[in-house]
PDB file of C-alpha atoms in Angstrom:
ATOM      1  CA  GLY A 187      63.687  76.703 121.296  1.00 50.00           C
ATOM      2  CA  TYR A 188      62.103  79.868 122.691  1.00 43.00           C
ATOM      3  CA  ILE A 189      61.435  83.562 121.670  1.00 48.00           C
ATOM      4  CA  GLY A 190      64.244  85.646 122.777  1.00 48.00           C
ATOM      5  CA  PRO A 191      64.024  89.267 124.096  1.00 50.00           C
ATOM      6  CA  ASP A 192      64.643  90.662 120.561  1.00 50.00           C
ATOM      7  CA  GLY A 193      61.563  88.668 119.339  1.00 49.00           C
ATOM      8  CA  PHE A 194      63.483  86.261 117.277  1.00 45.00           C
ATOM      9  CA  HIS A 195      63.330  82.566 117.750  1.00 43.00           C
ATOM     10  CA  GLN A 196      66.369  81.348 119.678  1.00 43.00           C
ATOM     11  CA  SER A 197      67.643  77.801 119.739  1.00 43.00           C
ATOM     12  CA  LEU A 198      70.908  75.871 119.381  1.00 41.00           C
ATOM     13  CA  ALA A 199      70.426  76.190 115.723  1.00 45.00           C
ATOM     14  CA  GLY A 200      70.067  79.974 116.071  1.00 44.00           C
ATOM     15  CA  GLN A 201      72.474  80.664 113.217  1.00 44.00           C
ATOM     16  CA  LYS A 202      70.299  78.636 110.856  1.00 47.00           C
ATOM     17  CA  VAL A 203      67.222  80.535 111.993  1.00 44.00           C
ATOM     18  CA  GLU A 204      68.956  83.848 111.589  1.00 48.00           C
ATOM     19  CA  ALA A 205      69.847  82.747 108.003  1.00 46.00           C
ATOM     20  CA  GLU A 206      66.263  81.771 107.342  1.00 53.00           C
ATOM     21  CA  VAL A 207      65.127  85.211 108.658  1.00 44.00           C
ATOM     22  CA  LEU A 208      67.636  87.033 106.500  1.00 42.00           C
ATOM     23  CA  HIS A 209      66.504  84.955 103.492  1.00 47.00           C
ATOM     24  CA  ALA A 210      62.919  85.802 104.164  1.00 51.00           C
ATOM     25  CA  LEU A 211      63.915  89.516 104.167  1.00 51.00           C
ATOM     26  CA  GLY A 212      65.532  89.088 100.820  1.00 53.00           C
ATOM     27  CA  TYR A 213      69.077  88.741 101.987  1.00 48.00           C
ATOM     28  CA  ASP A 214      70.891  85.534 100.997  1.00 47.00           C
ATOM     29  CA  PRO A 215      73.520  84.578 103.533  1.00 45.00           C
ATOM     30  CA  ILE A 216      76.991  83.681 102.523  1.00 48.00           C
ATOM     31  CA  ILE A 217      77.333  79.954 103.197  1.00 46.00           C
ATOM     32  CA  PRO A 218      80.782  78.717 103.710  1.00 45.00           C
ATOM     33  CA  THR A 219      81.838  75.939 101.315  1.00 47.00           C
ATOM     34  CA  THR A 220      84.425  73.165 101.700  1.00 52.00           C
ATOM     35  CA  ALA A 221      84.882  73.109  97.921  1.00 50.00           C
ATOM     36  CA  PRO A 222      88.503  73.953  96.871  1.00 50.00           C
ATOM     37  CA  THR A 223      88.953  77.397  95.465  1.00 49.00           C
ATOM     38  CA  THR A 224      91.273  78.063  92.670  1.00 49.00           C
ATOM     39  CA  THR A 225      93.203  81.272  91.909  1.00 50.00           C
ATOM     40  CA  THR A 226      94.097  80.240  88.305  1.00 51.00           C
ATOM     41  CA  ASP A 227      92.039  83.294  87.090  1.00 63.00           C
ATOM     42  CA  ALA A 228      94.003  85.750  89.252  1.00 72.00           C
ATOM     43  CA  VAL A 229      96.623  87.780  87.469  1.00 81.00           C
ATOM     44  CA  ASP A 230      99.681  88.964  89.390  1.00 90.00           C
ATOM     45  CA  PRO A 231     100.071  92.704  89.240  1.00 93.00           C
ATOM     46  CA  LEU A 232     102.736  94.023  86.766  1.00 93.00           C
ATOM     47  CA  PRO A 233     105.550  95.763  88.676  1.00 94.00           C
ATOM     48  CA  LEU A 234     106.272  99.367  87.816  1.00 96.00           C
ATOM     49  CA  ARG A 235     108.965 101.292  89.619  1.00 97.00           C
ATOM     50  CA  LEU A 236     109.696 104.932  89.498  1.00 97.00           C
ATOM     51  CA  THR A 237     112.646 106.547  91.426  1.00 98.00           C
ATOM     52  CA  PHE A 238     113.184 110.230  92.056  1.00 97.00           C
ATOM     53  CA  ASN A 239     116.674 111.459  93.194  1.00 97.00           C
ATOM     54  CA  GLY A 240     116.005 115.185  93.317  1.00 96.00           C
ATOM     55  CA  GLU A 241     117.299 115.895  89.805  1.00 94.00           C
ATOM     56  CA  SER A 242     115.654 113.166  87.695  1.00 95.00           C
ATOM     57  CA  CYS A 243     112.855 110.692  87.495  1.00 97.00           C
ATOM     58  CA  THR A 244     113.941 107.018  86.475  1.00 97.00           C
ATOM     59  CA  TYR A 245     111.422 104.477  85.337  1.00 97.00           C
ATOM     60  CA  GLU A 246     112.081 100.706  85.565  1.00 95.00           C
ATOM     61  CA  GLY A 247     109.513  98.368  83.936  1.00 92.00           C
ATOM     62  CA  ALA A 248     107.686  97.561  80.878  1.00 93.00           C
ATOM     63  CA  THR A 249     106.282 100.530  78.746  1.00 96.00           C
ATOM     64  CA  GLU A 250     103.906  98.411  76.623  1.00 96.00           C
ATOM     65  CA  LEU A 251     101.406  96.575  78.757  1.00 96.00           C
ATOM     66  CA  THR A 252      98.217  94.582  78.454  1.00 95.00           C
ATOM     67  CA  PRO A 253      95.168  95.764  80.423  1.00 96.00           C
ATOM     68  CA  GLY A 254      95.084  94.496  84.030  1.00 96.00           C
ATOM     69  CA  PRO A 255      96.535  95.046  87.475  1.00 96.00           C
ATOM     70  CA  VAL A 256      99.738  96.900  88.181  1.00 96.00           C
ATOM     71  CA  GLU A 257     101.769  97.677  91.214  1.00 96.00           C
ATOM     72  CA  LEU A 258     103.576 100.994  91.167  1.00 96.00           C
ATOM     73  CA  VAL A 259     106.333 101.552  93.651  1.00 97.00           C
ATOM     74  CA  PHE A 260     107.635 105.151  93.956  1.00 97.00           C
ATOM     75  CA  LEU A 261     110.904 105.557  95.694  1.00 98.00           C
ATOM     76  CA  ASN A 262     111.892 109.044  96.990  1.00 98.00           C
ATOM     77  CA  GLU A 263     115.657 109.122  97.145  1.00 98.00           C
ATOM     78  CA  SER A 264     115.664 112.916  97.178  1.00 97.00           C
ATOM     79  CA  GLU A 265     116.345 115.180 100.244  1.00 96.00           C
ATOM     80  CA  GLY A 266     112.838 116.661 100.306  1.00 97.00           C
ATOM     81  CA  SER A 267     109.263 115.397 100.118  1.00 97.00           C
ATOM     82  CA  ALA A 268     108.239 114.163  96.619  1.00 97.00           C
ATOM     83  CA  ALA A 269     105.301 112.350  94.926  1.00 97.00           C
ATOM     84  CA  VAL A 270     104.423 110.451  91.810  1.00 96.00           C
ATOM     85  CA  ASN A 271     101.510 111.365  89.551  1.00 96.00           C
ATOM     86  CA  MET A 272     100.182 108.813  87.042  1.00 97.00           C
ATOM     87  CA  VAL A 273      97.627 110.128  84.621  1.00 97.00           C
ATOM     88  CA  SER A 274      95.570 108.614  81.750  1.00 98.00           C
ATOM     89  CA  ILE A 275      95.716 110.569  78.443  1.00 98.00           C
ATOM     90  CA  ASP A 276      92.513 111.376  76.666  1.00 98.00           C
ATOM     91  CA  GLU A 277      91.948 109.979  73.248  1.00 97.00           C
ATOM     92  CA  GLY A 278      93.386 112.170  70.550  1.00 97.00           C
ATOM     93  CA  TYR A 279      96.483 113.038  72.589  1.00 98.00           C
ATOM     94  CA  THR A 280      99.893 111.377  72.754  1.00 97.00           C
ATOM     95  CA  ILE A 281     102.562 110.760  75.341  1.00 97.00           C
ATOM     96  CA  GLN A 282     104.653 113.217  73.363  1.00 97.00           C
ATOM     97  CA  ASP A 283     101.898 115.880  73.972  1.00 97.00           C
ATOM     98  CA  VAL A 284     102.434 115.338  77.793  1.00 96.00           C
ATOM     99  CA  ILE A 285     106.183 115.884  77.360  1.00 96.00           C
ATOM    100  CA  ASP A 286     105.570 119.011  75.250  1.00 96.00           C
ATOM    101  CA  ASP A 287     103.063 120.341  77.779  1.00 96.00           C
ATOM    102  CA  LEU A 288     105.529 119.724  80.638  1.00 94.00           C
ATOM    103  CA  GLY A 289     108.223 121.796  78.920  1.00 94.00           C
ATOM    104  CA  PRO A 290     111.801 122.261  80.226  1.00 93.00           C
ATOM    105  CA  GLU A 291     112.535 120.330  83.478  1.00 94.00           C
ATOM    106  CA  PRO A 292     111.834 120.968  86.210  1.00 95.00           C
ATOM    107  CA  SER A 293     108.386 122.140  85.230  1.00 94.00           C
ATOM    108  CA  THR A 294     106.037 123.933  87.541  1.00 92.00           C
ATOM    109  CA  GLY A 295     102.860 123.112  85.695  1.00 87.00           C
ATOM    110  CA  HIS A 296     100.001 120.854  86.748  1.00 88.00           C
ATOM    111  CA  HIS A 297      98.680 117.893  84.662  1.00 92.00           C
ATOM    112  CA  PRO A 298      96.952 119.068  81.451  1.00 95.00           C
ATOM    113  CA  SER A 299      93.092 119.195  81.274  1.00 96.00           C
ATOM    114  CA  TRP A 300      93.118 116.422  78.722  1.00 97.00           C
ATOM    115  CA  THR A 301      94.518 113.883  81.339  1.00 97.00           C
ATOM    116  CA  ARG A 302      93.041 112.346  84.431  1.00 97.00           C
ATOM    117  CA  GLU A 303      94.765 111.618  87.612  1.00 96.00           C
ATOM    118  CA  LEU A 304      94.654 108.016  88.792  1.00 96.00           C
ATOM    119  CA  GLY A 305      95.017 108.717  92.458  1.00 94.00           C
ATOM    120  CA  THR A 306      98.733 107.861  92.832  1.00 95.00           C
ATOM    121  CA  TRP A 307      99.571 111.313  94.327  1.00 94.00           C
ATOM    122  CA  ARG A 308     100.856 111.116  97.976  1.00 93.00           C
ATOM    123  CA  SER A 309     103.473 113.122  99.750  1.00 94.00           C
ATOM    124  CA  THR A 310     106.370 110.678 100.327  1.00 97.00           C
ATOM    125  CA  ALA A 311     109.091 111.592 102.753  1.00 97.00           C
ATOM    126  CA  PRO A 312     112.859 111.438 101.887  1.00 97.00           C
ATOM    127  CA  GLY A 313     114.043 107.824 101.832  1.00 97.00           C
ATOM    128  CA  GLU A 314     110.553 106.511 101.847  1.00 97.00           C
ATOM    129  CA  SER A 315     108.508 104.741  99.271  1.00 97.00           C
ATOM    130  CA  HIS A 316     104.896 104.697  98.181  1.00 96.00           C
ATOM    131  CA  LEU A 317     102.944 101.628  96.870  1.00 97.00           C
ATOM    132  CA  TRP A 318      99.956 102.169  94.474  1.00 97.00           C
ATOM    133  CA  GLU A 319      97.881  99.282  93.097  1.00 96.00           C
ATOM    134  CA  GLY A 320      95.367  99.686  90.382  1.00 96.00           C
ATOM    135  CA  ASP A 321      94.009  98.343  86.998  1.00 95.00           C
ATOM    136  CA  LEU A 322      95.095  99.957  83.767  1.00 97.00           C
ATOM    137  CA  GLU A 323      92.609  99.758  80.927  1.00 96.00           C
ATOM    138  CA  MET A 324      93.509 100.178  77.293  1.00 97.00           C
ATOM    139  CA  GLY A 325      94.999 103.607  76.489  1.00 98.00           C
ATOM    140  CA  LEU A 326      97.961 105.902  77.060  1.00 98.00           C
ATOM    141  CA  TYR A 327      99.371 106.875  80.445  1.00 98.00           C
ATOM    142  CA  ALA A 328     102.124 109.107  81.727  1.00 97.00           C
ATOM    143  CA  MET A 329     104.016 109.254  85.032  1.00 97.00           C
ATOM    144  CA  VAL A 330     105.834 112.179  86.527  1.00 96.00           C
ATOM    145  CA  CYS A 331     107.913 112.751  89.695  1.00 97.00           C
ATOM    146  CA  ALA A 332     107.248 115.887  91.536  1.00 96.00           C
ATOM    147  CA  ARG A 333     109.279 117.766  94.179  1.00 96.00           C
ATOM    148  CA  LEU A 334     106.840 119.327  96.545  1.00 94.00           C
ATOM    149  CA  SER A 335     108.796 122.388  97.642  1.00 94.00           C
ATOM    150  CA  PRO A 336     109.663 124.312  95.611  1.00 93.00           C
ATOM    151  CA  LEU A 337     107.448 122.621  93.085  1.00 93.00           C
ATOM    152  CA  GLY A 338     109.315 120.859  90.280  1.00 96.00           C
ATOM    153  CA  VAL A 339     108.024 118.201  87.890  1.00 96.00           C
ATOM    154  CA  TRP A 340     110.065 115.677  85.962  1.00 96.00           C
ATOM    155  CA  PHE A 341     108.819 113.285  83.255  1.00 97.00           C
ATOM    156  CA  GLY A 342     109.146 109.706  84.166  1.00 97.00           C
ATOM    157  CA  THR A 343     107.756 107.545  81.491  1.00 97.00           C
ATOM    158  CA  GLY A 344     104.825 106.965  79.114  1.00 98.00           C
ATOM    159  CA  LEU A 345     102.817 103.746  79.059  1.00 98.00           C
ATOM    160  CA  THR A 346     100.893 102.187  76.170  1.00 98.00           C
ATOM    161  CA  VAL A 347      98.301  99.635  77.216  1.00 97.00           C
ATOM    162  CA  GLU A 348      96.840  97.551  74.383  1.00 96.00           C
ATOM    163  CA  GLY A 349      94.940  94.350  74.612  1.00 88.00           C
TER     164      GLY A 349
END
């Protein structure tokens, strides 16, 4: 071997030397293994489907879930841009409280202060879909469909996650 222009020892086993240097600096390299890996612990995301047709918001899927991964597909079958908003509901409030806060449909209100947006909101063009993947913890959730212009909000469903 020799000392290269960067001051590091160079050799045919350069990768091993680099790993030793990284280890000396406190970094443990990721060493590939030939051991078989199993995915038995992986949980397939639970499918949730919300469709907006411009006049109503229709949910397909379970409403009583266990904690874990979900895959939300929002289908915009309306003639204008739309979005889905999934929120978690603070303890002490119910799904009915969300419906009551929404009022007559289409509502023009934003989500109540006692809910937290999960990041599902994305403008979705007519005829397009939007996929959101996330993990739901124990608690209550609500989903709405929204027409972007003029703003209109329709209740989609409530979800109860218990474990």
